mmCIF file of C-alpha atoms in Angstrom:
data_model
loop_
_atom_site.group_PDB
_atom_site.id
_atom_site.type_symbol
_atom_site.label_atom_id
_atom_site.label_comp_id
_atom_site.label_asym_id
_atom_site.label_seq_id
_atom_site.Cartn_x
_atom_site.Cartn_y
_atom_site.Cartn_z
ATOM 1 C CA UNK A 1 165.025 49.456 90.442
ATOM 2 C CA UNK A 2 164.823 47.822 93.852
ATOM 3 C CA UNK A 3 162.109 45.394 94.843
ATOM 4 C CA UNK A 4 160.986 47.741 97.609
ATOM 5 C CA UNK A 5 160.467 50.527 95.054
ATOM 6 C CA UNK A 6 158.486 48.268 92.715
ATOM 7 C CA UNK A 7 156.194 47.179 95.545
ATOM 8 C CA UNK A 8 156.029 50.599 97.140
ATOM 9 C CA UNK A 9 154.779 52.509 94.104
ATOM 10 C CA UNK A 10 151.483 50.572 93.671
ATOM 11 C CA UNK A 11 150.911 50.652 97.408
ATOM 12 C CA UNK A 12 151.516 54.403 97.487
ATOM 13 C CA UNK A 13 149.136 54.981 94.590
ATOM 14 C CA UNK A 14 146.421 52.902 96.210
ATOM 15 C CA UNK A 15 146.897 54.748 99.509
ATOM 16 C CA UNK A 16 146.734 58.151 97.786
ATOM 17 C CA UNK A 17 143.555 57.190 95.944
ATOM 18 C CA UNK A 18 142.016 56.002 99.211
ATOM 19 C CA UNK A 19 142.893 59.282 100.950
ATOM 20 C CA UNK A 20 141.391 61.296 98.097
ATOM 21 C CA UNK A 21 138.258 59.141 98.264
ATOM 22 C CA UNK A 22 137.986 59.819 102.002
ATOM 23 C CA UNK A 23 138.701 63.552 101.996
ATOM 24 C CA UNK A 24 137.676 65.083 98.659
ATOM 25 C CA UNK A 25 133.881 64.888 98.848
ATOM 26 C CA UNK A 26 131.049 63.162 100.682
ATOM 27 C CA UNK A 27 130.177 59.764 99.247
ATOM 28 C CA UNK A 28 126.853 57.915 99.040
ATOM 29 C CA UNK A 29 124.827 60.973 100.042
ATOM 30 C CA UNK A 30 121.683 59.683 98.321
ATOM 31 C CA UNK A 31 122.100 56.189 99.733
ATOM 32 C CA UNK A 32 122.459 57.598 103.249
ATOM 33 C CA UNK A 33 119.327 59.694 102.712
ATOM 34 C CA UNK A 34 117.436 56.561 101.666
ATOM 35 C CA UNK A 35 118.622 54.820 104.852
ATOM 36 C CA UNK A 36 117.491 57.770 106.973
ATOM 37 C CA UNK A 37 114.030 57.911 105.415
ATOM 38 C CA UNK A 38 113.599 54.139 105.474
ATOM 39 C CA UNK A 39 114.759 53.679 109.070
ATOM 40 C CA UNK A 40 112.520 56.474 110.335
ATOM 41 C CA UNK A 41 109.458 55.165 108.507
ATOM 42 C CA UNK A 42 110.235 51.587 109.557
ATOM 43 C CA UNK A 43 110.471 52.611 113.224
ATOM 44 C CA UNK A 44 107.107 54.365 113.133
ATOM 45 C CA UNK A 45 105.465 51.341 111.492
ATOM 46 C CA UNK A 46 106.982 48.836 113.918
ATOM 47 C CA UNK A 47 105.931 50.869 116.960
ATOM 48 C CA UNK A 48 102.414 51.256 115.559
ATOM 49 C CA UNK A 49 102.160 47.478 115.157
ATOM 50 C CA UNK A 50 103.216 46.954 118.781
ATOM 51 C CA UNK A 51 100.714 49.470 120.189
ATOM 52 C CA UNK A 52 97.708 47.098 120.623
ATOM 53 C CA UNK A 53 99.731 44.841 122.970
ATOM 54 C CA UNK A 54 102.450 47.206 124.149
ATOM 55 C CA UNK A 55 101.795 46.497 127.839
ATOM 56 C CA UNK A 56 102.397 42.749 127.447
ATOM 57 C CA UNK A 57 105.529 43.335 125.384
ATOM 58 C CA UNK A 58 107.180 46.322 127.084
ATOM 59 C CA UNK A 59 105.043 47.554 129.973
ATOM 60 C CA UNK A 60 103.704 46.303 133.280
ATOM 61 C CA UNK A 61 102.425 43.101 131.719
ATOM 62 C CA UNK A 62 105.869 42.063 130.456
ATOM 63 C CA UNK A 63 107.019 40.503 133.717
ATOM 64 C CA UNK A 64 106.825 37.102 132.072
ATOM 65 C CA UNK A 65 110.306 37.680 130.642
ATOM 66 C CA UNK A 66 111.958 39.074 133.763
ATOM 67 C CA UNK A 67 114.294 36.081 134.100
ATOM 68 C CA UNK A 68 115.504 36.616 130.548
ATOM 69 C CA UNK A 69 116.031 40.349 131.013
ATOM 70 C CA UNK A 70 118.564 40.106 133.858
ATOM 71 C CA UNK A 71 121.475 38.745 131.796
ATOM 72 C CA UNK A 72 120.954 40.954 128.763
ATOM 73 C CA UNK A 73 123.648 43.320 127.501
ATOM 74 C CA UNK A 74 121.101 46.160 127.454
ATOM 75 C CA UNK A 75 121.487 46.439 131.215
ATOM 76 C CA UNK A 76 125.023 47.760 130.638
ATOM 77 C CA UNK A 77 124.022 50.787 128.579
ATOM 78 C CA UNK A 78 125.660 54.006 129.732
ATOM 79 C CA UNK A 79 123.766 56.728 131.548
ATOM 80 C CA UNK A 80 121.254 58.247 130.775
ATOM 81 C CA UNK A 81 119.953 55.644 128.301
ATOM 82 C CA UNK A 82 118.551 53.288 131.000
ATOM 83 C CA UNK A 83 116.532 56.170 132.459
ATOM 84 C CA UNK A 84 114.667 57.050 129.273
ATOM 85 C CA UNK A 85 112.430 53.951 129.346
ATOM 86 C CA UNK A 86 111.770 51.642 132.265
ATOM 87 C CA UNK A 87 109.756 48.475 132.756
ATOM 88 C CA UNK A 88 108.580 49.980 136.042
ATOM 89 C CA UNK A 89 106.853 52.891 134.304
ATOM 90 C CA UNK A 90 103.040 52.907 134.365
ATOM 91 C CA UNK A 91 101.513 51.915 131.075
ATOM 92 C CA UNK A 92 100.099 55.411 130.550
ATOM 93 C CA UNK A 93 103.579 56.964 130.893
ATOM 94 C CA UNK A 94 105.134 54.282 128.694
ATOM 95 C CA UNK A 95 102.523 54.923 126.004
ATOM 96 C CA UNK A 96 103.316 58.643 126.103
ATOM 97 C CA UNK A 97 107.029 57.904 125.721
ATOM 98 C CA UNK A 98 106.330 55.614 122.758
ATOM 99 C CA UNK A 99 104.398 58.414 121.075
ATOM 100 C CA UNK A 100 107.370 60.741 121.664
ATOM 101 C CA UNK A 101 109.682 58.177 120.078
ATOM 102 C CA UNK A 102 107.331 57.893 117.089
ATOM 103 C CA UNK A 103 107.320 61.671 116.694
ATOM 104 C CA UNK A 104 111.120 61.824 116.806
ATOM 105 C CA UNK A 105 111.256 59.011 114.227
ATOM 106 C CA UNK A 106 109.021 61.044 111.899
ATOM 107 C CA UNK A 107 111.290 64.088 112.280
ATOM 108 C CA UNK A 108 114.299 61.820 111.705
ATOM 109 C CA UNK A 109 112.797 60.566 108.450
ATOM 110 C CA UNK A 110 112.083 64.142 107.322
ATOM 111 C CA UNK A 111 115.662 65.187 108.069
ATOM 112 C CA UNK A 112 115.017 68.233 110.262
ATOM 113 C CA UNK A 113 117.823 69.541 112.536
ATOM 114 C CA UNK A 114 119.661 66.236 112.257
ATOM 115 C CA UNK A 115 122.601 67.301 114.424
ATOM 116 C CA UNK A 116 120.186 67.245 117.345
ATOM 117 C CA UNK A 117 117.504 64.802 116.231
ATOM 118 C CA UNK A 118 119.852 62.001 115.131
ATOM 119 C CA UNK A 119 121.550 61.473 118.539
ATOM 120 C CA UNK A 120 118.182 61.918 120.274
ATOM 121 C CA UNK A 121 116.570 59.266 118.085
ATOM 122 C CA UNK A 122 119.387 56.787 118.713
ATOM 123 C CA UNK A 123 119.239 57.303 122.496
ATOM 124 C CA UNK A 124 115.457 56.932 122.595
ATOM 125 C CA UNK A 125 115.557 53.769 120.499
ATOM 126 C CA UNK A 126 118.271 52.207 122.661
ATOM 127 C CA UNK A 127 116.306 53.074 125.782
ATOM 128 C CA UNK A 128 113.141 51.577 124.341
ATOM 129 C CA UNK A 129 114.974 48.416 123.216
ATOM 130 C CA UNK A 130 116.143 47.891 126.805
ATOM 131 C CA UNK A 131 112.560 47.368 127.994
ATOM 132 C CA UNK A 132 112.377 43.939 126.334
ATOM 133 C CA UNK A 133 115.677 42.608 124.943
ATOM 134 C CA UNK A 134 113.998 39.297 124.121
ATOM 135 C CA UNK A 135 112.201 41.111 121.276
ATOM 136 C CA UNK A 136 114.369 44.117 120.443
ATOM 137 C CA UNK A 137 117.888 42.804 121.081
ATOM 138 C CA UNK A 138 117.851 39.901 118.648
ATOM 139 C CA UNK A 139 118.180 39.302 114.922
ATOM 140 C CA UNK A 140 117.831 42.273 112.606
ATOM 141 C CA UNK A 141 117.280 44.686 115.517
ATOM 142 C CA UNK A 142 120.960 44.283 116.409
ATOM 143 C CA UNK A 143 121.993 45.215 112.873
ATOM 144 C CA UNK A 144 119.523 48.093 112.974
ATOM 145 C CA UNK A 145 121.140 49.404 116.143
ATOM 146 C CA UNK A 146 124.633 49.123 114.635
ATOM 147 C CA UNK A 147 123.569 51.015 111.512
ATOM 148 C CA UNK A 148 122.017 53.774 113.618
ATOM 149 C CA UNK A 149 125.290 54.225 115.504
ATOM 150 C CA UNK A 150 127.262 54.418 112.253
ATOM 151 C CA UNK A 151 124.808 56.957 110.844
ATOM 152 C CA UNK A 152 125.686 59.323 113.681
ATOM 153 C CA UNK A 153 128.917 60.036 111.793
ATOM 154 C CA UNK A 154 127.219 60.607 108.446
ATOM 155 C CA UNK A 155 125.550 63.647 106.926
ATOM 156 C CA UNK A 156 122.240 61.911 106.315
ATOM 157 C CA UNK A 157 120.326 65.155 105.688
ATOM 158 C CA UNK A 158 122.368 66.301 102.710
ATOM 159 C CA UNK A 159 119.740 65.027 100.269
ATOM 160 C CA UNK A 160 115.954 64.876 100.370
ATOM 161 C CA UNK A 161 115.549 66.547 103.759
ATOM 162 C CA UNK A 162 114.218 69.680 105.380
ATOM 163 C CA UNK A 163 117.777 70.611 106.341
ATOM 164 C CA UNK A 164 118.863 70.457 102.693
ATOM 165 C CA UNK A 165 115.889 72.607 101.713
ATOM 166 C CA UNK A 166 116.773 75.176 104.366
ATOM 167 C CA UNK A 167 120.425 75.273 103.272
ATOM 168 C CA UNK A 168 119.394 75.757 99.651
ATOM 169 C CA UNK A 169 117.100 78.624 100.654
ATOM 170 C CA UNK A 170 119.731 80.396 102.766
ATOM 171 C CA UNK A 171 122.618 79.677 100.399
ATOM 172 C CA UNK A 172 124.653 77.727 102.991
ATOM 173 C CA UNK A 173 125.549 74.651 100.979
ATOM 174 C CA UNK A 174 128.205 73.373 103.394
ATOM 175 C CA UNK A 175 128.151 75.248 106.710
ATOM 176 C CA UNK A 176 131.180 74.802 108.943
ATOM 177 C CA UNK A 177 130.795 72.918 112.204
ATOM 178 C CA UNK A 178 131.838 74.457 115.504
ATOM 179 C CA UNK A 179 130.901 76.645 118.430
ATOM 180 C CA UNK A 180 131.270 80.399 118.531
ATOM 181 C CA UNK A 181 134.394 81.491 116.680
ATOM 182 C CA UNK A 182 135.906 78.004 116.714
ATOM 183 C CA UNK A 183 135.326 75.904 113.598
ATOM 184 C CA UNK A 184 136.321 72.409 112.574
ATOM 185 C CA UNK A 185 138.404 72.017 109.416
ATOM 186 C CA UNK A 186 136.301 71.383 106.317
ATOM 187 C CA UNK A 187 137.709 67.905 105.814
ATOM 188 C CA UNK A 188 136.608 66.596 109.241
ATOM 189 C CA UNK A 189 132.842 66.202 108.507
ATOM 190 C CA UNK A 190 133.704 64.826 105.046
ATOM 191 C CA UNK A 191 135.984 62.240 106.638
ATOM 192 C CA UNK A 192 133.337 61.322 109.229
ATOM 193 C CA UNK A 193 130.686 60.848 106.527
ATOM 194 C CA UNK A 194 132.899 58.630 104.393
ATOM 195 C CA UNK A 195 134.025 56.589 107.397
ATOM 196 C CA UNK A 196 130.360 55.900 108.135
ATOM 197 C CA UNK A 197 129.957 54.645 104.556
ATOM 198 C CA UNK A 198 132.988 52.378 104.967
ATOM 199 C CA UNK A 199 131.726 51.012 108.297
ATOM 200 C CA UNK A 200 128.243 50.292 106.938
ATOM 201 C CA UNK A 201 129.704 48.594 103.873
ATOM 202 C CA UNK A 202 132.054 46.554 106.047
ATOM 203 C CA UNK A 203 129.190 45.461 108.305
ATOM 204 C CA UNK A 204 127.143 44.352 105.296
ATOM 205 C CA UNK A 205 130.057 42.367 103.863
ATOM 206 C CA UNK A 206 130.648 40.683 107.221
ATOM 207 C CA UNK A 207 126.982 39.683 107.416
ATOM 208 C CA UNK A 208 126.943 38.295 103.876
ATOM 209 C CA UNK A 209 130.226 36.400 104.036
ATOM 210 C CA UNK A 210 129.574 34.991 107.523
ATOM 211 C CA UNK A 211 126.111 33.840 106.481
ATOM 212 C CA UNK A 212 127.509 32.129 103.378
ATOM 213 C CA UNK A 213 130.264 30.380 105.325
ATOM 214 C CA UNK A 214 127.748 29.017 107.830
ATOM 215 C CA UNK A 215 125.545 27.758 104.996
ATOM 216 C CA UNK A 216 128.470 25.990 103.321
ATOM 217 C CA UNK A 217 129.272 23.964 106.444
ATOM 218 C CA UNK A 218 126.495 21.484 105.651
ATOM 219 C CA UNK A 219 124.661 20.112 102.651
ATOM 220 C CA UNK A 220 121.203 21.535 103.322
ATOM 221 C CA UNK A 221 121.792 24.737 101.382
ATOM 222 C CA UNK A 222 123.806 23.218 98.564
ATOM 223 C CA UNK A 223 121.093 20.613 98.022
ATOM 224 C CA UNK A 224 118.259 23.151 98.267
ATOM 225 C CA UNK A 225 116.658 21.570 101.331
ATOM 226 C CA UNK A 226 117.170 24.717 103.438
ATOM 227 C CA UNK A 227 115.000 26.694 101.005
ATOM 228 C CA UNK A 228 112.489 23.944 100.282
ATOM 229 C CA UNK A 229 111.147 23.207 103.774
ATOM 230 C CA UNK A 230 110.827 26.776 105.183
ATOM 231 C CA UNK A 231 108.588 27.637 102.240
ATOM 232 C CA UNK A 232 106.038 25.142 103.602
ATOM 233 C CA UNK A 233 105.930 26.446 107.195
ATOM 234 C CA UNK A 234 102.713 28.265 108.083
ATOM 235 C CA UNK A 235 104.573 30.472 110.557
ATOM 236 C CA UNK A 236 106.688 31.861 107.698
ATOM 237 C CA UNK A 237 103.899 32.348 105.190
ATOM 238 C CA UNK A 238 102.408 35.651 104.096
ATOM 239 C CA UNK A 239 100.770 34.506 100.856
ATOM 240 C CA UNK A 240 100.049 30.739 101.023
ATOM 241 C CA UNK A 241 99.275 30.404 97.319
ATOM 242 C CA UNK A 242 102.587 32.018 96.404
ATOM 243 C CA UNK A 243 104.603 29.765 98.713
ATOM 244 C CA UNK A 244 102.699 26.740 97.438
ATOM 245 C CA UNK A 245 103.646 27.694 93.900
ATOM 246 C CA UNK A 246 107.296 28.420 94.774
ATOM 247 C CA UNK A 247 108.207 25.175 96.539
ATOM 248 C CA UNK A 248 106.725 23.057 93.771
ATOM 249 C CA UNK A 249 109.183 24.431 91.187
ATOM 250 C CA UNK A 250 112.169 22.309 92.208
ATOM 251 C CA UNK A 251 114.741 23.775 89.750
ATOM 252 C CA UNK A 252 113.902 27.299 90.888
ATOM 253 C CA UNK A 253 114.367 26.337 94.561
ATOM 254 C CA UNK A 254 117.694 24.678 93.765
ATOM 255 C CA UNK A 255 119.004 27.615 91.723
ATOM 256 C CA UNK A 256 117.823 30.160 94.323
ATOM 257 C CA UNK A 257 119.692 28.251 97.057
ATOM 258 C CA UNK A 258 122.944 28.302 95.099
ATOM 259 C CA UNK A 259 122.595 31.947 94.134
ATOM 260 C CA UNK A 260 121.917 33.010 97.720
ATOM 261 C CA UNK A 261 124.961 31.153 99.059
ATOM 262 C CA UNK A 262 127.531 32.137 96.448
ATOM 263 C CA UNK A 263 126.045 35.590 95.891
ATOM 264 C CA UNK A 264 126.654 36.365 99.566
ATOM 265 C CA UNK A 265 130.069 34.719 99.627
ATOM 266 C CA UNK A 266 131.355 36.665 96.613
ATOM 267 C CA UNK A 267 129.569 39.934 97.356
ATOM 268 C CA UNK A 268 132.735 41.823 98.462
ATOM 269 C CA UNK A 269 134.397 40.853 95.159
ATOM 270 C CA UNK A 270 131.370 42.080 93.201
ATOM 271 C CA UNK A 271 131.975 45.557 94.605
ATOM 272 C CA UNK A 272 135.360 45.902 92.904
ATOM 273 C CA UNK A 273 133.909 46.586 89.450
ATOM 274 C CA UNK A 274 130.949 48.682 88.356
ATOM 275 C CA UNK A 275 129.219 46.018 86.275
ATOM 276 C CA UNK A 276 129.741 43.206 88.768
ATOM 277 C CA UNK A 277 128.539 45.581 91.487
ATOM 278 C CA UNK A 278 125.300 46.120 89.587
ATOM 279 C CA UNK A 279 124.840 42.368 89.238
ATOM 280 C CA UNK A 280 125.643 41.771 92.893
ATOM 281 C CA UNK A 281 123.168 44.429 94.045
ATOM 282 C CA UNK A 282 120.436 42.983 91.837
ATOM 283 C CA UNK A 283 121.192 39.524 93.232
ATOM 284 C CA UNK A 284 121.133 40.439 96.949
ATOM 285 C CA UNK A 285 118.146 42.774 96.513
ATOM 286 C CA UNK A 286 116.177 40.020 94.837
ATOM 287 C CA UNK A 287 117.227 37.593 97.555
ATOM 288 C CA UNK A 288 116.054 39.905 100.340
ATOM 289 C CA UNK A 289 112.814 40.711 98.535
ATOM 290 C CA UNK A 290 112.143 36.970 98.236
ATOM 291 C CA UNK A 291 112.911 36.444 101.919
ATOM 292 C CA UNK A 292 110.596 39.283 102.914
ATOM 293 C CA UNK A 293 107.691 38.052 100.796
ATOM 294 C CA UNK A 294 108.043 34.258 100.902
ATOM 295 C CA UNK A 295 109.358 33.856 104.460
ATOM 296 C CA UNK A 296 107.447 36.692 106.174
ATOM 297 C CA UNK A 297 110.568 38.592 107.276
ATOM 298 C CA UNK A 298 109.833 42.061 105.852
ATOM 299 C CA UNK A 299 111.755 44.192 108.349
ATOM 300 C CA UNK A 300 114.994 42.228 108.072
ATOM 301 C CA UNK A 301 114.791 42.311 104.286
ATOM 302 C CA UNK A 302 113.920 46.011 104.144
ATOM 303 C CA UNK A 303 116.761 46.955 106.483
ATOM 304 C CA UNK A 304 119.334 45.051 104.420
ATOM 305 C CA UNK A 305 118.030 46.513 101.157
ATOM 306 C CA UNK A 306 118.241 50.022 102.621
ATOM 307 C CA UNK A 307 121.817 49.366 103.723
ATOM 308 C CA UNK A 308 122.771 48.154 100.247
ATOM 309 C CA UNK A 309 121.731 51.532 98.814
ATOM 310 C CA UNK A 310 125.085 53.045 99.830
ATOM 311 C CA UNK A 311 126.762 50.999 97.097
ATOM 312 C CA UNK A 312 124.888 52.961 94.403
ATOM 313 C CA UNK A 313 126.952 55.969 93.342
ATOM 314 C CA UNK A 314 125.575 59.494 93.568
ATOM 315 C CA UNK A 315 125.969 59.870 89.800
ATOM 316 C CA UNK A 316 123.658 56.920 89.264
ATOM 317 C CA UNK A 317 121.038 58.458 91.558
ATOM 318 C CA UNK A 318 121.330 61.796 89.720
ATOM 319 C CA UNK A 319 120.927 60.142 86.327
ATOM 320 C CA UNK A 320 117.874 58.282 87.578
ATOM 321 C CA UNK A 321 116.331 61.500 88.912
ATOM 322 C CA UNK A 322 117.066 63.306 85.647
ATOM 323 C CA UNK A 323 115.267 60.532 83.790
ATOM 324 C CA UNK A 324 112.291 60.809 86.154
ATOM 325 C CA UNK A 325 112.161 64.591 85.751
ATOM 326 C CA UNK A 326 112.006 64.225 81.987
ATOM 327 C CA UNK A 327 108.893 62.104 82.525
ATOM 328 C CA UNK A 328 108.980 60.339 79.154
ATOM 329 C CA UNK A 329 105.588 58.752 79.665
ATOM 330 C CA UNK A 330 104.003 62.174 80.278
ATOM 331 C CA UNK A 331 105.816 63.597 77.281
ATOM 332 C CA UNK A 332 104.373 60.864 75.087
ATOM 333 C CA UNK A 333 100.919 61.523 76.538
ATOM 334 C CA UNK A 334 101.240 65.254 75.845
ATOM 335 C CA UNK A 335 102.413 64.597 72.285
ATOM 336 C CA UNK A 336 99.431 62.314 71.680
ATOM 337 C CA UNK A 337 97.060 64.935 73.109
ATOM 338 C CA UNK A 338 98.616 67.607 70.885
ATOM 339 C CA UNK A 339 98.311 65.344 67.842
ATOM 340 C CA UNK A 340 94.667 64.683 68.635
ATOM 341 C CA UNK A 341 94.049 68.405 69.072
ATOM 342 C CA UNK A 342 95.711 69.165 65.732
ATOM 343 C CA UNK A 343 93.636 66.463 64.063
ATOM 344 C CA UNK A 344 90.482 67.971 65.559
ATOM 345 C CA UNK A 345 91.352 71.467 64.327
ATOM 346 C CA UNK A 346 92.090 70.128 60.836
ATOM 347 C CA UNK A 347 88.788 68.257 60.710
ATOM 348 C CA UNK A 348 86.897 71.385 61.786
ATOM 349 C CA UNK A 349 88.606 73.483 59.113
ATOM 350 C CA UNK A 350 87.870 70.891 56.419
ATOM 351 C CA UNK A 351 84.225 70.751 57.405
ATOM 352 C CA UNK A 352 83.962 74.524 57.278
ATOM 353 C CA UNK A 353 85.506 74.575 53.790
ATOM 354 C CA UNK A 354 83.142 71.904 52.452
ATOM 355 C CA UNK A 355 79.972 73.783 53.534
ATOM 356 C CA UNK A 356 78.243 75.875 50.682
ATOM 357 C CA UNK A 357 78.352 79.641 50.985
ATOM 358 C CA UNK A 358 75.097 81.222 52.047
ATOM 359 C CA UNK A 359 74.206 84.590 50.408
ATOM 360 C CA UNK A 360 72.325 86.841 52.755
ATOM 361 C CA UNK A 361 68.851 87.884 51.526
ATOM 362 C CA UNK A 362 68.341 91.599 50.659
ATOM 363 C CA UNK A 363 66.701 93.620 53.309
ATOM 364 C CA UNK A 364 63.023 94.202 52.674
ATOM 365 C CA UNK A 365 61.653 97.756 52.874
ATOM 366 C CA UNK A 366 59.925 98.628 56.082
ATOM 367 C CA UNK A 367 56.198 98.115 56.150
ATOM 368 C CA UNK A 368 54.065 101.301 55.875
ATOM 369 C CA UNK A 369 50.919 101.474 57.909
ATOM 370 C CA UNK A 370 47.656 102.960 56.366
ATOM 371 C CA UNK A 371 47.449 105.669 59.020
ATOM 372 C CA UNK A 372 50.927 106.922 58.063
ATOM 373 C CA UNK A 373 49.892 107.043 54.360
ATOM 374 C CA UNK A 374 46.793 109.139 55.227
ATOM 375 C CA UNK A 375 48.798 111.578 57.285
ATOM 376 C CA UNK A 376 51.334 111.968 54.463
ATOM 377 C CA UNK A 377 48.556 112.779 51.902
ATOM 378 C CA UNK A 378 47.013 115.395 54.165
ATOM 379 C CA UNK A 379 50.370 117.093 54.565
ATOM 380 C CA UNK A 380 50.862 117.458 50.743
ATOM 381 C CA UNK A 381 49.538 120.754 49.162
ATOM 382 C CA UNK A 382 46.559 120.411 46.869
ATOM 383 C CA UNK A 383 47.152 120.966 43.108
ATOM 384 C CA UNK A 384 43.578 122.232 42.443
ATOM 385 C CA UNK A 385 42.784 126.093 42.447
#
C-alpha cells in the first residue's frame, strides 16, 4: 500500500464525517435558541438602563465625544444603516427610535417571524451603535455584534419560539425556503445553520486562546497578581463584602488565576472529547460567572456564557428537559401527600371501628289526648237495654 493511500484514507474519512455533520441535520438548535433569547433580553435591559441619561450618551447632549466619533469604523457602515439613527435627531425622535428597537428586541427574543425580525434587529442595533462608538463599539459590544451577524445564518427559532409553535400547529416542521415556485434545496438552510455554529465556536476559541496568550506574556497572571488587585478596586465591585472575602483567600486567588489562563488556552482541545468538553464548559462558565459577580462585568460574562451554550449537544438539552418534565420533586411531594391521605383514612376507619354500637330506642306510642278518648267513648254503642 502506498504512503499516499495510507494518509489519504484517514483524511477522506474525516472529510466525509465533516460533510455529514454539516449537511445531515441542524446542530446546536437549543444552544442557538438560548443565544436568541438571551441576546434579546440583554438588549432590552441595556437600553432600559441607558434611558435616564440617553441624551448625554446618544442624543443631542453627546457632543462631548464628537472628536472621538469622527475616526470610528461605524462611519463606514453601508447604506441604509447610518440613516436609521443619527446624532442630529431630536431627543424626542431618538427616544421613539429606542423604544422601537426595544420592541424589536422583545420580538427577537420571542422568536416571531425571524426571517424578517432577525435582519431588522441587526440593522437597528448597528444603527444605534453608530450614535456613540465610544460606548457601543468597544469591548464585549464588538463580540455581540459579531455574534448577531453569525446568527443571521442560523435557524434560531427552531426551538422555544413562536415560530416553532406555529410550525407545530400547522404541521410544517421544515418548510422550504424560496419565492413563488422556486425553492432552495433542503440542504442549504441546514448548511447555513451549521456554518453559523462553526463560526461562533471559532470566534469563541479565538477569544479564549488569544486572551490566554496575552496573559502568559508576563508574570502577573501566573503569580496571581492580576486577579488579586482588581478584586480590591471600588470601580469593579458589586458586592464589597464578597470581594473582601475573595481577595483574602490567597490560595483560591492563585488557583483561580492558573485555571483561567490554562482553561482558556486549552479550551479548543477540551472540545475534542465529551467528558473534557463538559469539564471545559464548567470551567469557563464558572470563570465568567466569577468575572460578572466579582468584577462587575455582567454583560460581558453573560454574552460569553450564552455563546458557550452551542457546545452543549441537543441530546443533552433533551435529556435535561425530560428530567424537568418528570418533576421528581413534585412526584415525591405527591407521594407524601397520598401517604398522608391514606394514613388519615386508616385512622378514621380505626376510630369508627373502636366506637361502641348504639342500639336505637324503640319508638314510643303516640300520646292520646283526653278529648280524643271522650269522642271515642261516645262513638261506641251502649251495652245496656
